[in-house]
Coordinates of C-alpha atoms and ligand atoms in Angstrom, one line a residue:
X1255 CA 20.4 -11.0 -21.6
X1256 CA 18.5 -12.0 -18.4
X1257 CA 16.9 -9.3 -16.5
X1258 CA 15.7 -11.9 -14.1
X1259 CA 16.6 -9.9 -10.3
X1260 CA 19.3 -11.9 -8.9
X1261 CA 18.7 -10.6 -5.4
X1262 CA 15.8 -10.5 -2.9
X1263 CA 13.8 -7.3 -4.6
X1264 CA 10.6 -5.9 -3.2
X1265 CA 8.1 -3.5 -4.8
X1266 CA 4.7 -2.0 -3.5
X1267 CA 2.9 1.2 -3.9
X1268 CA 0.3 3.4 -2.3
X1269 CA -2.4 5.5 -3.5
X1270 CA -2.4 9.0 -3.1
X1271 CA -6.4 9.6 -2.9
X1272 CA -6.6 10.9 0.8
X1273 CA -4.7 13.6 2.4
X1274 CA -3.3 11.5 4.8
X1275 CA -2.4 7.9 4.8
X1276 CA -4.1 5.9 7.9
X1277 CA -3.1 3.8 10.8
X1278 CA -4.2 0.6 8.6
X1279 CA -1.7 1.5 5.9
X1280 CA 0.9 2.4 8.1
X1281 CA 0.2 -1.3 10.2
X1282 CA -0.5 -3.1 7.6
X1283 CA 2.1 -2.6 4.8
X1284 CA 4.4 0.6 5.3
X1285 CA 6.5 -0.5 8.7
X1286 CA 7.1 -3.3 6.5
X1287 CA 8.6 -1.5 3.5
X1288 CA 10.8 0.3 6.1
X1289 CA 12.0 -3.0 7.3
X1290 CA 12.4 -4.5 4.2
X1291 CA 14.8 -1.9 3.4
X1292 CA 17.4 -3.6 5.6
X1293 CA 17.2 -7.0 3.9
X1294 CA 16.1 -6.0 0.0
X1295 CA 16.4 -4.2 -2.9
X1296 CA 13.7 -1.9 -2.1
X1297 CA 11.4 -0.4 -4.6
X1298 CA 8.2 2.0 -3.3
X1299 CA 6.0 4.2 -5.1
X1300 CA 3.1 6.9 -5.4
X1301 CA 0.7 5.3 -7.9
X1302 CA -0.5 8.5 -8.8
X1303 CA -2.1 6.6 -12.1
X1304 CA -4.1 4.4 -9.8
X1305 CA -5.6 7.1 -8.6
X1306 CA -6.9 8.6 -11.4
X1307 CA -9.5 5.2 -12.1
X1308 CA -11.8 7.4 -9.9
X1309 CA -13.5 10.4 -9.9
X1310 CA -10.7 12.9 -8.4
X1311 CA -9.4 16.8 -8.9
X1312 CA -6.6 17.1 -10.2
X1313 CA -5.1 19.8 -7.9
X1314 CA -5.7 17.8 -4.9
X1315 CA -3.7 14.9 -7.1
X1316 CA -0.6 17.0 -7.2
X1317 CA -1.0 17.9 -4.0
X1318 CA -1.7 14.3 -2.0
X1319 CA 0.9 12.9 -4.4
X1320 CA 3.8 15.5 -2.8
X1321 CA 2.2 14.6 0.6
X1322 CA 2.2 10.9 0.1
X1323 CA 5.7 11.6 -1.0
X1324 CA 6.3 13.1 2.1
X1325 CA 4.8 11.0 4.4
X1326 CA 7.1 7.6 3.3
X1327 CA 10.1 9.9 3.8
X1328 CA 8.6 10.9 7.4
X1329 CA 7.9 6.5 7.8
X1330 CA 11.2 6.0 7.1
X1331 CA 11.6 5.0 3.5
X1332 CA 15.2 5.9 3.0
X1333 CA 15.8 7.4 -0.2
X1334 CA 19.4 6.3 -0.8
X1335 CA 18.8 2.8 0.1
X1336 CA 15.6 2.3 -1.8
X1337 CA 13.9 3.4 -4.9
X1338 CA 11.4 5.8 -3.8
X1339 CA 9.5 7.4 -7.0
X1340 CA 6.1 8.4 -8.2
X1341 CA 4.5 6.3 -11.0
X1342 CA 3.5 8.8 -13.9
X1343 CA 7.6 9.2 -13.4
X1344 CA 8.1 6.4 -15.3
X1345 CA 6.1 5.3 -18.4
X1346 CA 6.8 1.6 -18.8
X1347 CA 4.4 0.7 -16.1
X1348 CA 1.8 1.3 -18.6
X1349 CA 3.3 0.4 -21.5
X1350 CA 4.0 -3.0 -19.6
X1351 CA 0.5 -2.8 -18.5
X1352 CA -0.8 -2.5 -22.4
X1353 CA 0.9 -5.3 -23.2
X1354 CA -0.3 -7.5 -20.1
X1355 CA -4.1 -6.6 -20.5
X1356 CA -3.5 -8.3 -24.3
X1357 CA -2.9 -11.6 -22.2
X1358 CA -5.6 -11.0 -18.9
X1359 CA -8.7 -12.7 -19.8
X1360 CA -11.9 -10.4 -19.6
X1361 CA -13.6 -13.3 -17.3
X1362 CA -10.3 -13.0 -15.4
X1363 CA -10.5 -9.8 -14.5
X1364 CA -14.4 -9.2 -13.6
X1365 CA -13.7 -11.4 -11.0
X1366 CA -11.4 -9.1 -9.1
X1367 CA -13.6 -8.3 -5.9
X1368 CA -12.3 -4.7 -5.0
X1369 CA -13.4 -3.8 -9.0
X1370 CA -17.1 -5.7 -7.7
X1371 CA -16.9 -4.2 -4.5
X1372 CA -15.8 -0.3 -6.0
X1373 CA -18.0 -0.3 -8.9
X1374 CA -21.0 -1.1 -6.6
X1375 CA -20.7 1.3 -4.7
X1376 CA -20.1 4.1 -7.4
X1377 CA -23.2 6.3 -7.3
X1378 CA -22.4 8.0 -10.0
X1379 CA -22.5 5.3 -12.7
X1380 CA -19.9 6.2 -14.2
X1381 CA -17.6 3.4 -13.3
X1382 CA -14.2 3.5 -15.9
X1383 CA -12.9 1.4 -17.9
X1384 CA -9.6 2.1 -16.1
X1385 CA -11.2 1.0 -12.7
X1386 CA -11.8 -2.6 -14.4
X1387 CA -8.3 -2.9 -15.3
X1388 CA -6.2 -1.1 -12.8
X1389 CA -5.3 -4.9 -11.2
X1390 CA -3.3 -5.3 -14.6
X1391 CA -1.3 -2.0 -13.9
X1392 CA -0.4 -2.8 -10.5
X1393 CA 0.5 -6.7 -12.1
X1394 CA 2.5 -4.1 -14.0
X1395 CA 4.0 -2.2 -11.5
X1396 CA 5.5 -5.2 -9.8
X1397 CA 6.8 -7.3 -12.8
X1398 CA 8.4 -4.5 -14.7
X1399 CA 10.9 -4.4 -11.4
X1400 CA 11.2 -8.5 -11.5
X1401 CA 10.0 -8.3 -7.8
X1402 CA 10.7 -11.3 -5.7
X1403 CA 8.1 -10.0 -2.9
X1404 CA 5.2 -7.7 -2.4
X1405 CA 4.4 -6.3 0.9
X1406 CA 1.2 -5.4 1.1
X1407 CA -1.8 -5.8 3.7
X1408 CA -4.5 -8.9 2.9
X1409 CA -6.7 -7.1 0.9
X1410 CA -3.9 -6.8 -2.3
X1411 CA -4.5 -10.5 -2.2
X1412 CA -6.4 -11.6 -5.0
X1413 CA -4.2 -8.7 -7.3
X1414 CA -1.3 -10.0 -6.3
X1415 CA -2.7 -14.0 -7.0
X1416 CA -3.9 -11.9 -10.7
X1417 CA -0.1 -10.9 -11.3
X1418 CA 1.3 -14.7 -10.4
X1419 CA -0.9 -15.7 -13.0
X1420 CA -0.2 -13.0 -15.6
X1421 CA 3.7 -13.6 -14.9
X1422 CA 3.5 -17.3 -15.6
X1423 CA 1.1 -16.8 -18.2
X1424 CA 3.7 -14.9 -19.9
X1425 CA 6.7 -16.8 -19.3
X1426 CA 4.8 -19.9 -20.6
X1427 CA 3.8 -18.0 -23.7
X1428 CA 6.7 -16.3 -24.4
X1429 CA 10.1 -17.7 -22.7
X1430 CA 11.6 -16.8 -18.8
X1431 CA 11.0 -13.0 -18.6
X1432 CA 9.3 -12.4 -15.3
X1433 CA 10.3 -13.2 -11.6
X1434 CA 6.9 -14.7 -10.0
X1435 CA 6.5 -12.6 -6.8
X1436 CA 5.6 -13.7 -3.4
X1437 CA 3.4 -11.9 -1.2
X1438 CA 4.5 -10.8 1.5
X1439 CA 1.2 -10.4 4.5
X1440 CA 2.2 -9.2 7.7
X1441 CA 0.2 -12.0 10.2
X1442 CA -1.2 -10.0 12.5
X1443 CA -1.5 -6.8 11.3
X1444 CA -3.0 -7.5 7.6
X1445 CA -6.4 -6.2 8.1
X1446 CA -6.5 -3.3 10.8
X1447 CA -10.5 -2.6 11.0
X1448 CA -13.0 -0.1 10.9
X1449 CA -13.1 1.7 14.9
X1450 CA -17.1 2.3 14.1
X1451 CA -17.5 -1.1 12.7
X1452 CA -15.2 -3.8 13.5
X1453 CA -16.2 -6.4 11.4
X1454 CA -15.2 -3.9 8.2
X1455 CA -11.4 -3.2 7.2
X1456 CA -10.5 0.4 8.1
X1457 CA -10.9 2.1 4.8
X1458 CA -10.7 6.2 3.6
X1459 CA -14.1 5.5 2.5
X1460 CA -15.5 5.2 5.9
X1461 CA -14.1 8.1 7.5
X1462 CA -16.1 8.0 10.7
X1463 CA -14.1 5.3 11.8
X1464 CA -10.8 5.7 9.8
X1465 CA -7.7 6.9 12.1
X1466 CA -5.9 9.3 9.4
X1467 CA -2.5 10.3 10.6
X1468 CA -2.0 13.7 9.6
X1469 CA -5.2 14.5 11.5
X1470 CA -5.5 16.4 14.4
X1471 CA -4.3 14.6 17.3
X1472 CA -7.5 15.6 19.9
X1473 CA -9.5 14.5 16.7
X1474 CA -7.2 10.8 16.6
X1475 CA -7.8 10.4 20.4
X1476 CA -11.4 11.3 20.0
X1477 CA -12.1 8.6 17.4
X1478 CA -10.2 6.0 19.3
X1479 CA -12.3 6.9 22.6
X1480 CA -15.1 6.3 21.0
X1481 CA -14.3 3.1 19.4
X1482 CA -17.4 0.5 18.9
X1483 CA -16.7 -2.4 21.4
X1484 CA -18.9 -5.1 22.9
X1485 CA -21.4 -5.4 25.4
X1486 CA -18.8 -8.2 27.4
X1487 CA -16.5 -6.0 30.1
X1488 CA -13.2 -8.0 29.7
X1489 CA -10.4 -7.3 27.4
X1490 CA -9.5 -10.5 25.4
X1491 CA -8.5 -11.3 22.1
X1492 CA -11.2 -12.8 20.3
X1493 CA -12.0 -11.6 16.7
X1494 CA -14.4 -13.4 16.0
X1495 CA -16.8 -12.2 19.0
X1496 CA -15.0 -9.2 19.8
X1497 CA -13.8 -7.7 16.7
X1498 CA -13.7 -4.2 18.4
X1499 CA -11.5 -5.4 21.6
X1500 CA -9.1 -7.2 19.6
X1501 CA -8.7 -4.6 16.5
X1502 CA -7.3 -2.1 19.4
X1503 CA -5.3 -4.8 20.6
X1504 CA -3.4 -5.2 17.2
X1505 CA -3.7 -1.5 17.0
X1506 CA -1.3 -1.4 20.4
X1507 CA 0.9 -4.3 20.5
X1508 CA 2.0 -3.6 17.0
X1509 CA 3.3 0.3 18.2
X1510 CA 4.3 -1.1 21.6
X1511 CA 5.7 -4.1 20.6
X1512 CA 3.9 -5.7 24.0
X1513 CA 2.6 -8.8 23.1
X1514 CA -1.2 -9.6 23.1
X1515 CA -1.2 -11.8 25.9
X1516 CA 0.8 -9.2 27.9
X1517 CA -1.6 -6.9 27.1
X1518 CA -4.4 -9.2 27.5
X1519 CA -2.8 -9.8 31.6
X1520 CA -2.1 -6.4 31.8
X1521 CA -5.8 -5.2 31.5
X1522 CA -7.4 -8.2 33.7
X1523 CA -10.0 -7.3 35.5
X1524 CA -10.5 -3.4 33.9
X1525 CA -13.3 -2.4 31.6
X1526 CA -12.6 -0.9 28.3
X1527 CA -11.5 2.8 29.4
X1528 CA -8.2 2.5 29.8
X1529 CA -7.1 0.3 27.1
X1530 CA -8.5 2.9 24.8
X1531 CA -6.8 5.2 26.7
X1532 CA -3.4 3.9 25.8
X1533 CA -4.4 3.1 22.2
X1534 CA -5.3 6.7 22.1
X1535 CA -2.1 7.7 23.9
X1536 CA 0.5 5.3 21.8
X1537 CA -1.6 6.1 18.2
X1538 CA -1.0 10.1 19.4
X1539 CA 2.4 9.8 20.1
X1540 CA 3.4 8.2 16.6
X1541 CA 1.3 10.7 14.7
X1542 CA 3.1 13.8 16.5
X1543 CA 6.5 12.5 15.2
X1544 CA 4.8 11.4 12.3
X1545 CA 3.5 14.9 11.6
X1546 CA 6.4 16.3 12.2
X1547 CA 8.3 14.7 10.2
X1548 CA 6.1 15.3 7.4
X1549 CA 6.0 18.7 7.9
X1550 CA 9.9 19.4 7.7
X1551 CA 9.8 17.2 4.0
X1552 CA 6.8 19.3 2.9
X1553 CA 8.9 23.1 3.6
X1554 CA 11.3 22.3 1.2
X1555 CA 9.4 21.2 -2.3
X1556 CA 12.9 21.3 -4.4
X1557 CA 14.5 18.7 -2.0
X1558 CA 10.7 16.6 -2.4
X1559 CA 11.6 17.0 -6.5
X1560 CA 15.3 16.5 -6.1
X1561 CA 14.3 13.2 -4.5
X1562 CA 11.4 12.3 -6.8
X1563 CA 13.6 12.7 -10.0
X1564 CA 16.8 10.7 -8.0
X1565 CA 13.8 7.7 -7.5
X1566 CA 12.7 7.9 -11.3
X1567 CA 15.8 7.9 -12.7
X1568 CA 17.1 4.8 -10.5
X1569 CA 13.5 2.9 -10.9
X1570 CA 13.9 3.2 -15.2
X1571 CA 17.2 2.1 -15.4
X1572 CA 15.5 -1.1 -14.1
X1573 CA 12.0 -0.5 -16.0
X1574 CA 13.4 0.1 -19.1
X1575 CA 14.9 -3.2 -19.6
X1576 CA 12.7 -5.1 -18.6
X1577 CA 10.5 -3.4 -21.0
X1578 CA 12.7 -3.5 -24.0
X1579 CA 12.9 -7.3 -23.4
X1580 CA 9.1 -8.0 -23.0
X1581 CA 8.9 -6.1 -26.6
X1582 CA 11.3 -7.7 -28.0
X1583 CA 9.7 -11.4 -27.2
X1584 CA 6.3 -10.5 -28.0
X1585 CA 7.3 -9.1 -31.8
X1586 CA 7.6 -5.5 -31.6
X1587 CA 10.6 -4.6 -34.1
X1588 CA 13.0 -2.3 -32.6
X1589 CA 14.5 1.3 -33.7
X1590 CA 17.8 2.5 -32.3
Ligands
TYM87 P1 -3.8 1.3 -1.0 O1 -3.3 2.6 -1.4 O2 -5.3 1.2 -0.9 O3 -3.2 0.9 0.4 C1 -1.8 0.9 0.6 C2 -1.4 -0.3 1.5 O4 -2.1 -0.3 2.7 C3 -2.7 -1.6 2.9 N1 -3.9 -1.4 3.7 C4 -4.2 -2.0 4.9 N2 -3.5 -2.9 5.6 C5 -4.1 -3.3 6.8 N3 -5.3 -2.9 7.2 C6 -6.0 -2.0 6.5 N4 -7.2 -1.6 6.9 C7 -5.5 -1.5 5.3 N5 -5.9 -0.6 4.3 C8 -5.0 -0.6 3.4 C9 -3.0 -2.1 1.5 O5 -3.1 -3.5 1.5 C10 -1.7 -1.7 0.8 O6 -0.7 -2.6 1.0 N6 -3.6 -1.4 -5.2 C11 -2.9 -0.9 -4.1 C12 -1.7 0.0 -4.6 C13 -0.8 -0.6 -5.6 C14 0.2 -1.6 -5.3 C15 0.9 -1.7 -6.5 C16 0.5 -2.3 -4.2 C17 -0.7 -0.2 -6.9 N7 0.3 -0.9 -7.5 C18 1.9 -2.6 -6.6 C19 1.6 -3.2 -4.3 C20 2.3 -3.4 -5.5 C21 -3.8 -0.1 -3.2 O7 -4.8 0.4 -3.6 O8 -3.3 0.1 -2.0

């Protein structure tokens, strides 16, 4: 039996480590999954494992889990159409993953960047083992669906180039089992950047310059006023020398849908005042529905559970097979 997907299928997750997702995760990857929805098998979860590679509380986990929950219900992830779920809620990702670390060479992994660029900054020293090999669970996450496509933003890149290699690793190995998925970067909008320092992606971890969107909205306009720009007065698209001007540009032709050369002809001749003005005004606007929207999910926690047990049960029926077959090729006898 082939559990090879025989349509267009997408999977991609999010981490529920801050209480609010960002403008950069909304840009770069979650208008996307809403998209998707119309032309794929849709698949989209909390990796609430993922987040545990770090140091965390576990209340806060439970909490930003139902949030995160929340807040791809208040994007627009359609529970009926897709397969909206949280990852504990389903236990072959990491018995998949178990199985795919026994094939990921230990050179392999050290040379994922985000493990580097995480573990360096760790203060703590107390960097886990799980943080080395959370790129084989999220390998994990995406083959156990047979995922033709992963939308993510760039910086999933070299995970995503790790879980190509794993699948055809495996099928080489062992026989056809896994679907090699496709990444699937939005162009313009892959790397939205830090507003205090341009040349940085926008990341929780720099909060100064992070637009999160459950925050207050006089606190999101604040931070966008006071954006880091350039010493030039003219508004042009030019990241390389005016990584500031240009990351507000993205910011507001991708939630106006004006292109950047009608934007760039639209502010000829004005300084940088009111272009942040209206990235302020159109990022506001968004996070008031957004908020709202989030808001109504949150007051009613059975319907958040109704809906999280609906997305487990759909995302196993899926999981479990391809899981059974994986065991079954590498040697594992079966029990009824
Ligand atoms: P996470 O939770 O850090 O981010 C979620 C998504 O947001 C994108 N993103 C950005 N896009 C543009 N500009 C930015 N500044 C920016 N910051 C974040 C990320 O690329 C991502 O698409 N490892 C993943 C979670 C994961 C996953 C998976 C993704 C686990 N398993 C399976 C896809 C498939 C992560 O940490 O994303």
């Amino acid at each position: 039996m082939s559990v090879m997907a025989h349509t267009d299928r997408v999977l991609s997750g999010i981490q529920p480590t801050a209480d609010s997702f960002h403008i950069g995760n909304y840009l770069g990857a979650l208008r996307s999954w809403v998209e998707l929805q119309d032309t794929h098998e849709a698949f989209y979860t909390v990796v609430d494992q993922h987040a545990i590679t770090v140091e965390y509380d576990p209340a806060e986990l439970r909490q930003r889990t139902l949030v995160s929950f929340a807040q791809l219900l208040a994007c627009g992830v359609d529970p009926e159409r897709s397969v909206l779920f949280v990852q504990s809620h389903v236990p072959e990702h990491a018995q998949l993953a178990w199985v795919l670390s026994c094939i990921t060479g230990y050179g392999e992994a050290s040379r994922m960047t985000q493990f580097k660029d995480k573990s360096a900054r760790d203060g703590t020293g107390a960097v886990s083992v799980g943080l080395f090999t959370y790129p084989v669970l999220m390998a994990a996450d995406i083959l156990v669906y047979q995922a033709t496509g992963v939308p993510v933003g760039e910086d999933q890149r070299q995970h995503l180039e790790l879980t190509r290699g794993l699948a055809q690793r495996f099928n080489a190995r062992f026989g056809e089992t896994f679907v090699v998925p496709e990444p699937l970067i939005l162009k313009d909008t892959a790397k939205i950047k830090d507003l205090q320092e341009p040349t940085a992606k926008m990341s929780k971890s720099l909060p100064g310059g992070c637009v999160m969107l459950l925050d207050d909205p006089k606190k999101i306009a604040k931070k966008i006023k006071s954006a880091v720009t350039d010493s030039e007065t003219v508004v042009r698209f030019d990241p390389e020398t005016k990584p500031g001007v240009s990351n507000l540009l993205t910011i507001l032709s991708a939630l106006s849908g004006r292109t950047i050369s009608e934007l760039e002809s639209h502010y000829e001749g004005s300084m940088y005042g009111p272009l942040k003005v209206d990235v302020a005004d159109a990022v506001v606007e968004f996070a008031t529905t957004y908020q709202s929207r989030t808001n109504e999910y949150l007051q009613d926690p059975a319907e958040l559970h109704r809906l999280m047990e609906l997305g487990a049960q759909k995302a196993r029926e899926v999981a479990t097979r391809t899981l059974a077959d994986v065991y079954n090729r590498v040697g594992f006898v079966a029990i009824k």
